[in-house]
Amino acid sequence: MSIDDLYEIKNDIISCLSPEDQNKIEAQFNESNYFINNIVKPKQKAIKDLLLSLPVYDTEKRRQMMEAKTPQEKAQYIKDLIEEFTGAKGSKTYFMKERK
């Protein structure tokens, strides 16, 4: 099954709903796409670019991160690396407000 098939199924289901419900679902879908494309993806790219530029981001740490079993484990490695390099803690890790 391709992504196009899934969109077709989604559209078939939505077409059976009332116009009000159709508008609500489309608005939620558009909001989700906006969030992913304008917030999540740019942050992921910025973090990746930062990590690749860090002197502490050596081969061993990169290997550990790539071998992590879950997204949470990968996220923890990234968070640890950022904290090690910047001294930032908690939510500040993501915004790089504090530096060593």
PDB file of C-alpha atoms in Angstrom:
ATOM      1  CA  MET A   1       0.000   0.000   0.000  1.00  0.00           C
ATOM      2  CA  SER A   2       1.424   3.364  -0.999  1.00  0.00           C
ATOM      3  CA  ILE A   3       0.996   6.780   0.564  1.00  0.00           C
ATOM      4  CA  ASP A   4      -1.261   7.694  -2.362  1.00  0.00           C
ATOM      5  CA  ASP A   5      -3.518   4.760  -1.483  1.00  0.00           C
ATOM      6  CA  LEU A   6      -3.743   6.012   2.087  1.00  0.00           C
ATOM      7  CA  TYR A   7      -4.656   9.518   0.927  1.00  0.00           C
ATOM      8  CA  GLU A   8      -7.340   8.039  -1.315  1.00  0.00           C
ATOM      9  CA  ILE A   9      -8.791   6.051   1.600  1.00  0.00           C
ATOM     10  CA  LYS A  10      -8.681   9.162   3.798  1.00  0.00           C
ATOM     11  CA  ASN A  11     -10.496  11.183   1.131  1.00  0.00           C
ATOM     12  CA  ASP A  12     -13.116   8.447   0.645  1.00  0.00           C
ATOM     13  CA  ILE A  13     -13.848   8.424   4.365  1.00  0.00           C
ATOM     14  CA  ILE A  14     -13.973  12.210   4.581  1.00  0.00           C
ATOM     15  CA  SER A  15     -16.350  12.423   1.606  1.00  0.00           C
ATOM     16  CA  CYS A  16     -18.922  10.399   3.593  1.00  0.00           C
ATOM     17  CA  LEU A  17     -19.014  13.004   6.368  1.00  0.00           C
ATOM     18  CA  SER A  18     -21.038  16.180   6.674  1.00  0.00           C
ATOM     19  CA  PRO A  19     -19.480  19.347   5.214  1.00  0.00           C
ATOM     20  CA  GLU A  20     -18.850  20.673   8.746  1.00  0.00           C
ATOM     21  CA  ASP A  21     -17.010  17.522   9.777  1.00  0.00           C
ATOM     22  CA  GLN A  22     -15.077  17.527   6.502  1.00  0.00           C
ATOM     23  CA  ASN A  23     -13.878  21.070   7.192  1.00  0.00           C
ATOM     24  CA  LYS A  24     -12.853  20.162  10.750  1.00  0.00           C
ATOM     25  CA  ILE A  25     -10.838  17.158   9.606  1.00  0.00           C
ATOM     26  CA  GLU A  26      -9.149  19.064   6.784  1.00  0.00           C
ATOM     27  CA  ALA A  27      -8.261  21.880   9.206  1.00  0.00           C
ATOM     28  CA  GLN A  28      -6.706  19.385  11.638  1.00  0.00           C
ATOM     29  CA  PHE A  29      -4.834  17.689   8.806  1.00  0.00           C
ATOM     30  CA  ASN A  30      -3.484  21.032   7.550  1.00  0.00           C
ATOM     31  CA  GLU A  31      -2.497  22.038  11.082  1.00  0.00           C
ATOM     32  CA  SER A  32      -0.581  18.770  11.528  1.00  0.00           C
ATOM     33  CA  ASN A  33       1.210  19.235   8.209  1.00  0.00           C
ATOM     34  CA  TYR A  34       2.099  22.819   9.118  1.00  0.00           C
ATOM     35  CA  PHE A  35       3.494  21.696  12.478  1.00  0.00           C
ATOM     36  CA  ILE A  36       5.593  18.934  10.908  1.00  0.00           C
ATOM     37  CA  ASN A  37       6.909  20.991   7.986  1.00  0.00           C
ATOM     38  CA  ASN A  38       7.488  24.323   9.734  1.00  0.00           C
ATOM     39  CA  ILE A  39       8.403  23.339  13.281  1.00  0.00           C
ATOM     40  CA  VAL A  40       9.561  19.726  13.579  1.00  0.00           C
ATOM     41  CA  LYS A  41      11.628  19.328  10.401  1.00  0.00           C
ATOM     42  CA  PRO A  42      13.578  22.609  10.752  1.00  0.00           C
ATOM     43  CA  LYS A  43      14.412  21.771  14.386  1.00  0.00           C
ATOM     44  CA  GLN A  44      15.551  18.282  13.401  1.00  0.00           C
ATOM     45  CA  LYS A  45      17.822  19.744  10.721  1.00  0.00           C
ATOM     46  CA  ALA A  46      19.225  22.376  13.083  1.00  0.00           C
ATOM     47  CA  ILE A  47      19.991  19.744  15.726  1.00  0.00           C
ATOM     48  CA  LYS A  48      21.607  17.444  13.167  1.00  0.00           C
ATOM     49  CA  ASP A  49      23.738  20.305  11.783  1.00  0.00           C
ATOM     50  CA  LEU A  50      24.762  21.273  15.309  1.00  0.00           C
ATOM     51  CA  LEU A  51      25.678  17.708  16.251  1.00  0.00           C
ATOM     52  CA  LEU A  52      27.770  17.219  13.151  1.00  0.00           C
ATOM     53  CA  SER A  53      29.708  20.375  14.017  1.00  0.00           C
ATOM     54  CA  LEU A  54      30.394  19.429  17.644  1.00  0.00           C
ATOM     55  CA  PRO A  55      33.920  18.334  18.486  1.00  0.00           C
ATOM     56  CA  VAL A  56      32.467  15.875  21.042  1.00  0.00           C
ATOM     57  CA  TYR A  57      30.356  14.231  18.371  1.00  0.00           C
ATOM     58  CA  ASP A  58      32.905  11.524  17.702  1.00  0.00           C
ATOM     59  CA  THR A  59      32.589   8.210  15.934  1.00  0.00           C
ATOM     60  CA  GLU A  60      31.823   6.220  19.096  1.00  0.00           C
ATOM     61  CA  LYS A  61      28.981   8.512  20.175  1.00  0.00           C
ATOM     62  CA  ARG A  62      27.599   8.581  16.653  1.00  0.00           C
ATOM     63  CA  ARG A  63      27.674   4.753  16.577  1.00  0.00           C
ATOM     64  CA  GLN A  64      25.886   4.566  19.935  1.00  0.00           C
ATOM     65  CA  MET A  65      23.181   6.917  18.732  1.00  0.00           C
ATOM     66  CA  MET A  66      22.662   5.038  15.470  1.00  0.00           C
ATOM     67  CA  GLU A  67      22.451   1.713  17.323  1.00  0.00           C
ATOM     68  CA  ALA A  68      19.828   3.017  19.748  1.00  0.00           C
ATOM     69  CA  LYS A  69      16.743   0.861  19.610  1.00  0.00           C
ATOM     70  CA  THR A  70      14.041   3.481  20.095  1.00  0.00           C
ATOM     71  CA  PRO A  71      13.533   7.134  19.113  1.00  0.00           C
ATOM     72  CA  GLN A  72      13.596   7.953  22.843  1.00  0.00           C
ATOM     73  CA  GLU A  73      17.081   6.437  23.183  1.00  0.00           C
ATOM     74  CA  LYS A  74      18.300   8.386  20.151  1.00  0.00           C
ATOM     75  CA  ALA A  75      16.775  11.572  21.555  1.00  0.00           C
ATOM     76  CA  GLN A  76      18.522  10.956  24.888  1.00  0.00           C
ATOM     77  CA  TYR A  77      21.924  10.604  23.174  1.00  0.00           C
ATOM     78  CA  ILE A  78      21.303  13.846  21.283  1.00  0.00           C
ATOM     79  CA  LYS A  79      20.209  15.631  24.462  1.00  0.00           C
ATOM     80  CA  ASP A  80      23.276  14.365  26.354  1.00  0.00           C
ATOM     81  CA  LEU A  81      25.605  15.541  23.598  1.00  0.00           C
ATOM     82  CA  ILE A  82      24.045  18.999  23.491  1.00  0.00           C
ATOM     83  CA  GLU A  83      24.203  19.286  27.283  1.00  0.00           C
ATOM     84  CA  GLU A  84      27.842  18.159  27.291  1.00  0.00           C
ATOM     85  CA  PHE A  85      28.797  20.737  24.682  1.00  0.00           C
ATOM     86  CA  THR A  86      26.711  23.694  25.835  1.00  0.00           C
ATOM     87  CA  GLY A  87      26.057  23.151  29.516  1.00  0.00           C
ATOM     88  CA  ALA A  88      22.368  23.753  28.780  1.00  0.00           C
ATOM     89  CA  LYS A  89      19.896  21.714  30.823  1.00  0.00           C
ATOM     90  CA  GLY A  90      16.247  20.736  30.361  1.00  0.00           C
ATOM     91  CA  SER A  91      14.192  22.735  27.891  1.00  0.00           C
ATOM     92  CA  LYS A  92      17.106  25.129  27.415  1.00  0.00           C
ATOM     93  CA  THR A  93      18.897  22.280  25.658  1.00  0.00           C
ATOM     94  CA  TYR A  94      16.658  22.740  22.653  1.00  0.00           C
ATOM     95  CA  PHE A  95      17.044  26.481  22.420  1.00  0.00           C
ATOM     96  CA  MET A  96      20.733  26.745  23.268  1.00  0.00           C
ATOM     97  CA  LYS A  97      20.172  29.692  25.611  1.00  0.00           C
ATOM     98  CA  GLU A  98      23.135  28.865  27.828  1.00  0.00           C
ATOM     99  CA  ARG A  99      26.679  28.023  26.789  1.00  0.00           C
ATOM    100  CA  LYS A 100      29.768  27.003  28.703  1.00  0.00           C
TER     101      LYS A 100
END
